[in-house]
Amino acid sequence: MSTRRVLRLALFAALALIVAFVLVDVLGLRASDTSVVSPKGYVAISHGSHTHYVPNGWDGSTSISAFPTSPPPEGMTVAADGRIVPVE
């Protein structure tokens, strides 16, 4: 194989790896602070000029205004109704 072909193949493999990582993160297939499922039990959602902290799996049935605009302290998480509760 020519050097140019090997370079193209390596570039394609790197791009495929990046796309796969992004898809897994966006679809919430792993727990991370940037994905839909956070190990902290809540995720940050930007809402105009501020951020609300909602529980993992929030379905939008509760108004986003009911959720806190500052992250819960260590050992606490956000409940489905917007209360800050201890991590179970």
PDB file of C-alpha atoms in Angstrom:
ATOM      1  CA  MET A   1       0.000   0.000   0.000  1.00  0.00           C
ATOM      2  CA  SER A   2       1.146   3.498  -0.690  1.00  0.00           C
ATOM      3  CA  THR A   3       1.893   5.973   2.065  1.00  0.00           C
ATOM      4  CA  ARG A   4      -1.013   8.130   0.964  1.00  0.00           C
ATOM      5  CA  ARG A   5      -3.457   5.223   1.250  1.00  0.00           C
ATOM      6  CA  VAL A   6      -2.191   4.283   4.727  1.00  0.00           C
ATOM      7  CA  LEU A   7      -2.548   7.906   5.830  1.00  0.00           C
ATOM      8  CA  ARG A   8      -6.140   8.024   4.556  1.00  0.00           C
ATOM      9  CA  LEU A   9      -6.964   4.764   6.323  1.00  0.00           C
ATOM     10  CA  ALA A  10      -5.479   6.035   9.615  1.00  0.00           C
ATOM     11  CA  LEU A  11      -7.404   9.312   9.314  1.00  0.00           C
ATOM     12  CA  PHE A  12     -10.646   7.442   8.603  1.00  0.00           C
ATOM     13  CA  ALA A  13     -10.079   5.149  11.615  1.00  0.00           C
ATOM     14  CA  ALA A  14      -9.410   8.144  13.900  1.00  0.00           C
ATOM     15  CA  LEU A  15     -12.570   9.920  12.719  1.00  0.00           C
ATOM     16  CA  ALA A  16     -14.635   6.737  13.174  1.00  0.00           C
ATOM     17  CA  LEU A  17     -13.320   6.413  16.741  1.00  0.00           C
ATOM     18  CA  ILE A  18     -14.246  10.021  17.544  1.00  0.00           C
ATOM     19  CA  VAL A  19     -17.739   9.612  16.059  1.00  0.00           C
ATOM     20  CA  ALA A  20     -18.276   6.389  18.019  1.00  0.00           C
ATOM     21  CA  PHE A  21     -17.202   8.085  21.280  1.00  0.00           C
ATOM     22  CA  VAL A  22     -19.545  11.030  20.674  1.00  0.00           C
ATOM     23  CA  LEU A  23     -22.506   8.775  19.849  1.00  0.00           C
ATOM     24  CA  VAL A  24     -22.011   6.639  22.964  1.00  0.00           C
ATOM     25  CA  ASP A  25     -21.806   9.809  25.074  1.00  0.00           C
ATOM     26  CA  VAL A  26     -24.854  11.507  23.522  1.00  0.00           C
ATOM     27  CA  LEU A  27     -27.019   8.396  23.673  1.00  0.00           C
ATOM     28  CA  GLY A  28     -26.211   7.948  27.358  1.00  0.00           C
ATOM     29  CA  LEU A  29     -24.712   4.491  26.959  1.00  0.00           C
ATOM     30  CA  ARG A  30     -22.064   5.201  29.583  1.00  0.00           C
ATOM     31  CA  ALA A  31     -22.086   7.195  32.797  1.00  0.00           C
ATOM     32  CA  SER A  32     -20.112  10.436  32.626  1.00  0.00           C
ATOM     33  CA  ASP A  33     -20.502  14.070  33.612  1.00  0.00           C
ATOM     34  CA  THR A  34     -21.081  15.039  29.981  1.00  0.00           C
ATOM     35  CA  SER A  35     -23.582  12.385  29.005  1.00  0.00           C
ATOM     36  CA  VAL A  36     -27.292  11.961  29.615  1.00  0.00           C
ATOM     37  CA  VAL A  37     -26.628   9.559  32.504  1.00  0.00           C
ATOM     38  CA  SER A  38     -24.376  11.091  35.130  1.00  0.00           C
ATOM     39  CA  PRO A  39     -22.865   9.102  38.004  1.00  0.00           C
ATOM     40  CA  LYS A  40     -23.781  12.046  40.273  1.00  0.00           C
ATOM     41  CA  GLY A  41     -27.498  11.397  39.718  1.00  0.00           C
ATOM     42  CA  TYR A  42     -28.151  14.726  38.015  1.00  0.00           C
ATOM     43  CA  VAL A  43     -27.168  16.626  34.866  1.00  0.00           C
ATOM     44  CA  ALA A  44     -26.878  20.324  34.051  1.00  0.00           C
ATOM     45  CA  ILE A  45     -29.210  21.783  31.429  1.00  0.00           C
ATOM     46  CA  SER A  46     -28.516  25.246  30.056  1.00  0.00           C
ATOM     47  CA  HIS A  47     -31.612  27.452  30.203  1.00  0.00           C
ATOM     48  CA  GLY A  48     -30.861  30.841  28.698  1.00  0.00           C
ATOM     49  CA  SER A  49     -28.382  32.729  30.843  1.00  0.00           C
ATOM     50  CA  HIS A  50     -28.383  30.138  33.642  1.00  0.00           C
ATOM     51  CA  THR A  51     -28.245  26.393  34.238  1.00  0.00           C
ATOM     52  CA  HIS A  52     -30.729  24.086  35.957  1.00  0.00           C
ATOM     53  CA  TYR A  53     -29.714  20.789  37.559  1.00  0.00           C
ATOM     54  CA  VAL A  54     -32.184  17.982  36.804  1.00  0.00           C
ATOM     55  CA  PRO A  55     -32.151  14.273  37.764  1.00  0.00           C
ATOM     56  CA  ASN A  56     -30.972  11.565  35.366  1.00  0.00           C
ATOM     57  CA  GLY A  57     -33.861  10.489  33.187  1.00  0.00           C
ATOM     58  CA  TRP A  58     -35.807  13.746  33.613  1.00  0.00           C
ATOM     59  CA  ASP A  59     -38.706  13.509  31.152  1.00  0.00           C
ATOM     60  CA  GLY A  60     -39.826  17.139  31.151  1.00  0.00           C
ATOM     61  CA  SER A  61     -43.099  16.480  32.974  1.00  0.00           C
ATOM     62  CA  THR A  62     -41.982  18.795  35.807  1.00  0.00           C
ATOM     63  CA  SER A  63     -41.260  22.396  34.827  1.00  0.00           C
ATOM     64  CA  ILE A  64     -37.542  23.115  34.552  1.00  0.00           C
ATOM     65  CA  SER A  65     -38.132  26.150  36.774  1.00  0.00           C
ATOM     66  CA  ALA A  66     -38.764  23.771  39.705  1.00  0.00           C
ATOM     67  CA  PHE A  67     -35.132  22.591  39.625  1.00  0.00           C
ATOM     68  CA  PRO A  68     -32.185  24.312  41.353  1.00  0.00           C
ATOM     69  CA  THR A  69     -29.839  26.644  39.488  1.00  0.00           C
ATOM     70  CA  SER A  70     -26.799  25.679  41.563  1.00  0.00           C
ATOM     71  CA  PRO A  71     -25.344  22.183  41.818  1.00  0.00           C
ATOM     72  CA  PRO A  72     -26.233  20.159  44.909  1.00  0.00           C
ATOM     73  CA  PRO A  73     -23.542  19.868  47.597  1.00  0.00           C
ATOM     74  CA  GLU A  74     -21.400  16.745  47.858  1.00  0.00           C
ATOM     75  CA  GLY A  75     -23.420  13.685  48.863  1.00  0.00           C
ATOM     76  CA  MET A  76     -26.687  15.187  47.647  1.00  0.00           C
ATOM     77  CA  THR A  77     -28.628  14.883  44.389  1.00  0.00           C
ATOM     78  CA  VAL A  78     -31.756  16.317  42.756  1.00  0.00           C
ATOM     79  CA  ALA A  79     -35.097  14.518  43.169  1.00  0.00           C
ATOM     80  CA  ALA A  80     -37.737  14.243  40.428  1.00  0.00           C
ATOM     81  CA  ASP A  81     -39.697  17.134  41.969  1.00  0.00           C
ATOM     82  CA  GLY A  82     -36.687  19.476  42.237  1.00  0.00           C
ATOM     83  CA  ARG A  83     -35.843  18.934  45.915  1.00  0.00           C
ATOM     84  CA  ILE A  84     -32.218  18.369  46.904  1.00  0.00           C
ATOM     85  CA  VAL A  85     -32.027  15.004  48.679  1.00  0.00           C
ATOM     86  CA  PRO A  86     -29.254  12.725  49.994  1.00  0.00           C
ATOM     87  CA  VAL A  87     -27.735  10.267  47.502  1.00  0.00           C
ATOM     88  CA  GLU A  88     -29.183   6.801  48.080  1.00  0.00           C
TER      89      GLU A  88
END
